Amino acid sequence: MNKVDPSYQPLTTDMLAIRLGKIDALTTLLGTDTSTWTSKEVGDGNLNLVFIVQSDQGSVIVKQALPYVRLVGDSWPLPLRRSYFEYHALIRQDKRAPDTVPEVYYFDETQAIIVMEYFNSHVILRQSMMAGKTHSGLAETLGLYCARTLFRGSDLSMNTANRKADMALFANSVELCDITETLVFSDPYFNAERNHHTPQLDALVATLRSDVDLKVEAHHLKAKFCNNAETMLHGDLHTGSVMVSDTETKVIDPEFALYGPMGFDIGMLLANFWMAYFAQPGHAEAPGARVAYQEWILGVVDEIWTIFSTEFSRLWREERTGILYEKTLFEDQGHALASEQALSHRLNDIWQDTLGFAGVEIIRRTLSLAHIAENETIENDELRADCEARGLKLGRALVVNRTRMNSMASVHDLARVIAVEAKE
Amino acid sequence: MNKVDPSYQPLTTDMLAIRLGKIDALTTLLGTDTSTWTSKEVGDGNLNLVFIVQSDQGSVIVKQALPYVRLVGDSWPLPLRRSYFEYHALIRQDKRAPDTVPEVYYFDETQAIIVMEYFNSHVILRQSMMAGKTHSGLAETLGLYCARTLFRGSDLSMNTANRKADMALFANSVELCDITETLVFSDPYFNAERNHHTPQLDALVATLRSDVDLKVEAHHLKAKFCNNAETMLHGDLHTGSVMVSDTETKVIDPEFALYGPMGFDIGMLLANFWMAYFAQPGHAEAPGARVAYQEWILGVVDEIWTIFSTEFSRLWREERTGILYEKTLFEDQGHALASEQALSHRLNDIWQDTLGFAGVEIIRRTLSLAHIAENETIENDELRADCEARGLKLGRALVVNRTRMNSMASVHDLARVIAVEAKE
């Protein structure tokens, strides 16, 4: 099932127009005269080839999976099928949250190629936040995206036969799931081979790895991730999977899509904002120069959660067409308040999951294989360790105390205390 | 996918030896001289044809699915594929809990026929409990069966790629799942078409259907049933799916198998014991004649839970080979106590789920389509209503208070109070 088809060939800039020049989906956008096409390989990610292909008529992104992890090389094989899962996730996300993900123009399963919309005036949000830039509409788009994709991919909304078939489809994504199961939930909690961390964190890392409550709770969250197939997740929704322009926000790269708990996507997203918050002193033009920006970040997080829960509630009231909490049993029986009671319980569950998964994400991004650019680009080890340590303290608190933190205000009060406290 | 193959034909006693007489699996057991075979149709269930086939050399059960619900007729079609799911469940259960389920000798997917072991000295437990008979070893076998099948079908034990493939396989069982989703979790809570109940319960039924907390909690349990794919469940583990002799206990009929939460199987099983407990006055030879038997039933329930949790704990400590709570991260790091802490949390979750699903089962067996023989055979309406009402009161308490009932002793204290209180 994971064998590479003999006809599979990685694309090159030289051969791209020759290989794709007869495909209607491309010629419609770029014109049939392939001599006017230019292509540039821009894949800065860890896994794939990514080309921007342009002509005077238009532009597209051509993304092709490689049969191994690009970051590591062919010693770490990774199936081309991830392209299949990304394709299936993208077309579902586009229906569920229109105008937030790239439109797919063409998919070749054997070559693991997706041709999709190019966002030519957008940059990766993570880069933009390192530069201290603000973006209007960011929280609104992300909050709506989360509410709509998570609600509409679940048994709250879908025909359940279709949801079961989708769950079965994404259950085949064993290798990508394994990366999350291992790197996110297990490696950080012991001295795993692929781990690395800033040496100045040694003492704190030892403390965290001997923290029994943290480990047990992180593993309860892993069990929830592995077993609680609530909805189709993006699966890798960090600020490197978000593109922004002055006016638009887009979500990309859902190759880790799977069925899992709603709080996983939101938690990973918020965690990356919180890490960016703690990393700001590492990027400040002068001491204190990023204090206002840090507050902007917390404001975005606050708004994402508010927009998410407002939109989720609207969808609950207006689009609850699935087999769960059926309107025939609630509103139609004069029990609209029971439906509100159930909604409130479910939002509370999602909230607690969100905090827990956020904490897990912060910890793994500091102790496991894949770190974040905000921290990696801080050259001074002491300063980087200081930013990372503050993140870890919030992360630990979120995982262990997630059922006892009842509002974003209380989370952000804690974040501010951690941000200003003296180094220990 | 649900189309009946044109070659499919229901078996008849006349044709059975002709159609199956050349199959090695049968001739090995019954001999090749089919003139010595006798067959008898004994399907008293709601869905299938069941034949006992015997010769002087041996005996087998031949079970064939019909393309509709036998109880209702061809107005309620039901796919033959359920035979495929039953077959796949049986061979897995046999590996995970040896000697507790019928051995499968032969499976024909197109004809939806399973040939399996015949338990010739066994009766259905439900019938036996109506007659007031006790069985030694019953609790032990059922407790071990639950612990072993539930643990060994989960990510605590299995290779996760195999578990994901199994989850996807059983996710195809849409129609059988729909029966549970609808009849167990939804129909009881409103005036659904297929419902029926003893008329003397009208007032109590109205109270339950206007009970907002009950409805909301029952639907949280439904959400857990639909989404939390922890392990392969039997899916219909009531006392009609258990066969007993003087010395043996066997579990049969897993055609409703699916991936779901561990507490569902145990909860359904215990619920059927508790209903049998409340139904005893309807079968007593004289007033009070079944009081000691009622206590025997509670003792069996108590022992099932004790055996289950003891064996589950043993498996946790000795066979935890899956991706959850990996030994490399716990015991191998000198954190055996953390593993015990996690085990205790998980057993507590299973306990609460067990109580909740038990409550839901009692309610649906009294208000929805399929009732239990213990109650249906009580001819006096008043007496039947009285037995059923007591069950409903326990069921309601279990669903709503499941997170606050910490021991079997507290559940059984409540059951005894309900059993002796005057009719309201």
Tab-separated table of N, CA, C and O in Angstrom, chain A residues 63-120:
chain	number	residue	atom	x	y	z
A	63	LYS	N	2.329	21.258	-5.634
A	63	LYS	CA	2.923	20.631	-4.451
A	63	LYS	C	3.037	19.139	-4.705
A	63	LYS	O	2.070	18.498	-5.113
A	64	GLN	N	4.216	18.603	-4.502
A	64	GLN	CA	4.422	17.171	-4.726
A	64	GLN	C	5.082	16.544	-3.496
A	64	GLN	O	6.075	17.049	-2.973
A	65	ALA	N	4.500	15.452	-3.058
A	65	ALA	CA	5.090	14.731	-1.926
A	65	ALA	C	6.335	13.986	-2.383
A	65	ALA	O	6.435	13.540	-3.527
A	66	LEU	N	7.298	13.890	-1.501
A	66	LEU	CA	8.478	13.046	-1.720
A	66	LEU	C	8.313	11.788	-0.875
A	66	LEU	O	7.653	11.829	0.168
A	67	PRO	N	8.931	10.679	-1.304
A	67	PRO	CA	8.698	9.425	-0.559
A	67	PRO	C	9.521	9.319	0.725
A	67	PRO	O	9.726	8.240	1.240
A	68	TYR	N	9.979	10.458	1.222
A	68	TYR	CA	10.719	10.455	2.487
A	68	TYR	C	10.566	11.837	3.115
A	68	TYR	O	10.047	12.769	2.478
A	69	VAL	N	11.032	11.987	4.333
A	69	VAL	CA	10.986	13.283	5.004
A	69	VAL	C	12.117	14.151	4.463
A	69	VAL	O	13.292	13.817	4.618
A	70	ARG	N	11.763	15.231	3.808
A	70	ARG	CA	12.761	16.057	3.126
A	70	ARG	C	13.829	16.561	4.100
A	70	ARG	O	15.017	16.611	3.784
A	71	LEU	N	13.375	16.926	5.281
A	71	LEU	CA	14.275	17.455	6.313
A	71	LEU	C	15.366	16.453	6.693
A	71	LEU	O	16.501	16.823	7.007
A	72	VAL	N	15.018	15.159	6.648
A	72	VAL	CA	15.919	14.123	7.154
A	72	VAL	C	16.587	13.339	6.021
A	72	VAL	O	17.747	12.935	6.131
A	73	GLY	N	15.844	13.143	4.920
A	73	GLY	CA	16.386	12.368	3.808
A	73	GLY	C	15.762	10.993	3.728
A	73	GLY	O	14.849	10.676	4.497
A	74	ASP	N	16.258	10.152	2.814
A	74	ASP	CA	15.549	8.903	2.557
A	74	ASP	C	15.746	7.858	3.651
A	74	ASP	O	15.215	6.749	3.568
A	75	SER	N	16.479	8.217	4.711
A	75	SER	CA	16.538	7.311	5.868
A	75	SER	C	15.218	7.323	6.628
A	75	SER	O	14.965	6.477	7.474
A	76	TRP	N	14.356	8.319	6.368
A	76	TRP	CA	13.054	8.379	7.033
A	76	TRP	C	11.975	8.373	5.950
A	76	TRP	O	11.501	9.431	5.545
A	77	PRO	N	11.609	7.196	5.464
A	77	PRO	CA	10.595	7.144	4.408
A	77	PRO	C	9.223	7.598	4.923
A	77	PRO	O	8.909	7.395	6.095
A	78	LEU	N	8.480	8.200	4.033
A	78	LEU	CA	7.139	8.666	4.388
A	78	LEU	C	6.273	8.494	3.152
A	78	LEU	O	6.664	8.922	2.064
A	79	PRO	N	5.105	7.852	3.270
A	79	PRO	CA	4.384	7.471	2.059
A	79	PRO	C	3.850	8.668	1.275
A	79	PRO	O	3.440	9.676	1.849
A	80	LEU	N	3.829	8.506	-0.028
A	80	LEU	CA	3.269	9.516	-0.924
A	80	LEU	C	1.785	9.719	-0.682
A	80	LEU	O	1.239	10.764	-1.030
A	81	ARG	N	1.155	8.720	-0.104
A	81	ARG	CA	-0.290	8.803	0.176
A	81	ARG	C	-0.678	10.048	0.951
A	81	ARG	O	-1.848	10.425	0.975
A	82	ARG	N	0.247	10.674	1.641
A	82	ARG	CA	-0.126	11.873	2.404
A	82	ARG	C	-0.723	12.930	1.496
A	82	ARG	O	-1.524	13.749	1.904
A	83	SER	N	-0.290	12.909	0.226
A	83	SER	CA	-0.850	13.832	-0.749
A	83	SER	C	-2.343	13.554	-0.967
A	83	SER	O	-3.149	14.480	-1.101
A	84	TYR	N	-2.671	12.277	-0.956
A	84	TYR	CA	-4.084	11.853	-1.082
A	84	TYR	C	-4.912	12.387	0.099
A	84	TYR	O	-6.014	12.899	-0.076
A	85	PHE	N	-4.353	12.276	1.295
A	85	PHE	CA	-5.093	12.764	2.461
A	85	PHE	C	-5.188	14.295	2.455
A	85	PHE	O	-6.210	14.863	2.818
A	86	GLU	N	-4.118	14.958	2.005
A	86	GLU	CA	-4.168	16.418	1.920
A	86	GLU	C	-5.240	16.852	0.920
A	86	GLU	O	-6.025	17.766	1.200
A	87	TYR	N	-5.274	16.182	-0.228
A	87	TYR	CA	-6.289	16.497	-1.237
A	87	TYR	C	-7.697	16.325	-0.661
A	87	TYR	O	-8.547	17.209	-0.776
A	88	HIS	N	-7.922	15.176	-0.011
A	88	HIS	CA	-9.265	14.939	0.524
A	88	HIS	C	-9.611	15.917	1.646
A	88	HIS	O	-10.769	16.306	1.807
A	89	ALA	N	-8.631	16.315	2.424
A	89	ALA	CA	-8.895	17.307	3.466
A	89	ALA	C	-9.217	18.669	2.847
A	89	ALA	O	-10.172	19.339	3.241
A	90	LEU	N	-8.438	19.064	1.846
A	90	LEU	CA	-8.633	20.394	1.238
A	90	LEU	C	-10.021	20.550	0.628
A	90	LEU	O	-10.678	21.584	0.825
A	91	ILE	N	-10.471	19.540	-0.112
A	91	ILE	CA	-11.778	19.707	-0.768
A	91	ILE	C	-12.901	19.715	0.273
A	91	ILE	O	-13.920	20.385	0.088
A	92	ARG	N	-12.704	19.018	1.393
A	92	ARG	CA	-13.718	19.070	2.463
A	92	ARG	C	-13.675	20.411	3.195
A	92	ARG	O	-14.708	21.008	3.482
A	93	GLN	N	-12.487	20.880	3.514
A	93	GLN	CA	-12.367	22.169	4.210
A	93	GLN	C	-12.958	23.301	3.366
A	93	GLN	O	-13.587	24.216	3.894
A	94	ASP	N	-12.732	23.222	2.060
A	94	ASP	CA	-13.217	24.279	1.178
A	94	ASP	C	-14.736	24.359	1.195
A	94	ASP	O	-15.317	25.445	1.143
A	95	LYS	N	-15.380	23.200	1.292
A	95	LYS	CA	-16.848	23.202	1.385
A	95	LYS	C	-17.318	23.697	2.743
A	95	LYS	O	-18.334	24.382	2.856
A	96	ARG	N	-16.581	23.308	3.774
A	96	ARG	CA	-17.057	23.585	5.143
A	96	ARG	C	-16.733	24.998	5.585
A	96	ARG	O	-17.464	25.583	6.368
A	97	ALA	N	-15.623	25.539	5.116
A	97	ALA	CA	-15.232	26.914	5.480
A	97	ALA	C	-14.766	27.619	4.213
A	97	ALA	O	-13.568	27.802	3.993
A	98	PRO	N	-15.717	28.017	3.350
A	98	PRO	CA	-15.367	28.563	2.037
A	98	PRO	C	-14.411	29.755	2.142
A	98	PRO	O	-14.462	30.526	3.097
A	99	ASP	N	-13.529	29.861	1.160
A	99	ASP	CA	-12.592	30.989	1.034
A	99	ASP	C	-11.512	31.033	2.108
A	99	ASP	O	-10.873	32.063	2.294
A	100	THR	N	-11.307	29.937	2.835
A	100	THR	CA	-10.214	29.963	3.815
A	100	THR	C	-9.057	29.055	3.436
A	100	THR	O	-8.001	29.138	4.049
A	101	VAL	N	-9.246	28.159	2.452
A	101	VAL	CA	-8.158	27.251	2.068
A	101	VAL	C	-7.935	27.364	0.561
A	101	VAL	O	-8.817	27.817	-0.167
A	102	PRO	N	-6.759	26.964	0.074
A	102	PRO	CA	-6.501	27.047	-1.366
A	102	PRO	C	-7.461	26.176	-2.165
A	102	PRO	O	-7.729	25.034	-1.784
A	103	GLU	N	-7.932	26.717	-3.259
A	103	GLU	CA	-8.758	25.932	-4.168
A	103	GLU	C	-7.879	24.894	-4.882
A	103	GLU	O	-6.772	25.214	-5.297
A	104	VAL	N	-8.382	23.681	-4.984
A	104	VAL	CA	-7.631	22.617	-5.678
A	104	VAL	C	-8.034	22.616	-7.148
A	104	VAL	O	-9.208	22.546	-7.479
A	105	TYR	N	-7.035	22.696	-8.036
A	105	TYR	CA	-7.309	22.684	-9.473
A	105	TYR	C	-7.120	21.292	-10.081
A	105	TYR	O	-7.730	20.956	-11.081
A	106	TYR	N	-6.248	20.489	-9.478
A	106	TYR	CA	-5.866	19.227	-10.114
A	106	TYR	C	-5.188	18.350	-9.074
A	106	TYR	O	-4.463	18.839	-8.212
A	107	PHE	N	-5.450	17.030	-9.172
A	107	PHE	CA	-4.788	16.091	-8.269
A	107	PHE	C	-4.385	14.847	-9.041
A	107	PHE	O	-5.183	14.275	-9.777
A	108	ASP	N	-3.136	14.445	-8.881
A	108	ASP	CA	-2.622	13.206	-9.489
A	108	ASP	C	-2.143	12.314	-8.349
A	108	ASP	O	-1.105	12.578	-7.731
A	109	GLU	N	-2.916	11.264	-8.081
A	109	GLU	CA	-2.614	10.432	-6.914
A	109	GLU	C	-1.278	9.699	-7.075
A	109	GLU	O	-0.476	9.630	-6.135
A	110	THR	N	-1.016	9.164	-8.270
A	110	THR	CA	0.204	8.386	-8.477
A	110	THR	C	1.458	9.252	-8.340
A	110	THR	O	2.453	8.847	-7.733
A	111	GLN	N	1.398	10.438	-8.903
A	111	GLN	CA	2.544	11.347	-8.815
A	111	GLN	C	2.531	12.152	-7.513
A	111	GLN	O	3.452	12.929	-7.257
A	112	ALA	N	1.470	12.002	-6.714
A	112	ALA	CA	1.340	12.712	-5.434
A	112	ALA	C	1.443	14.222	-5.622
A	112	ALA	O	2.117	14.917	-4.867
A	113	ILE	N	0.780	14.685	-6.694
A	113	ILE	CA	0.833	16.112	-7.046
A	113	ILE	C	-0.533	16.759	-6.829
A	113	ILE	O	-1.553	16.247	-7.305
A	114	ILE	N	-0.540	17.872	-6.103
A	114	ILE	CA	-1.737	18.710	-6.008
A	114	ILE	C	-1.400	20.056	-6.635
A	114	ILE	O	-0.400	20.682	-6.278
A	115	VAL	N	-2.223	20.479	-7.607
A	115	VAL	CA	-2.089	21.830	-8.152
A	115	VAL	C	-3.181	22.671	-7.516
A	115	VAL	O	-4.352	22.285	-7.521
A	116	MET	N	-2.793	23.790	-6.923
A	116	MET	CA	-3.778	24.562	-6.157
A	116	MET	C	-3.513	26.058	-6.252
A	116	MET	O	-2.505	26.498	-6.809
A	117	GLU	N	-4.429	26.787	-5.695
A	117	GLU	CA	-4.409	28.246	-5.705
A	117	GLU	C	-3.124	28.792	-5.047
A	117	GLU	O	-2.706	28.306	-4.002
A	118	TYR	N	-2.547	29.809	-5.698
A	118	TYR	CA	-1.356	30.469	-5.145
A	118	TYR	C	-1.785	31.792	-4.506
A	118	TYR	O	-2.445	32.607	-5.128
A	119	PHE	N	-1.427	31.959	-3.255
A	119	PHE	CA	-1.747	33.217	-2.563
A	119	PHE	C	-0.541	34.136	-2.689
A	119	PHE	O	0.364	34.131	-1.860
A	120	ASN	N	-0.550	34.965	-3.743
A	120	ASN	CA	0.699	35.654	-4.101
A	120	ASN	C	1.016	36.891	-3.272
A	120	ASN	O	2.118	37.415	-3.330
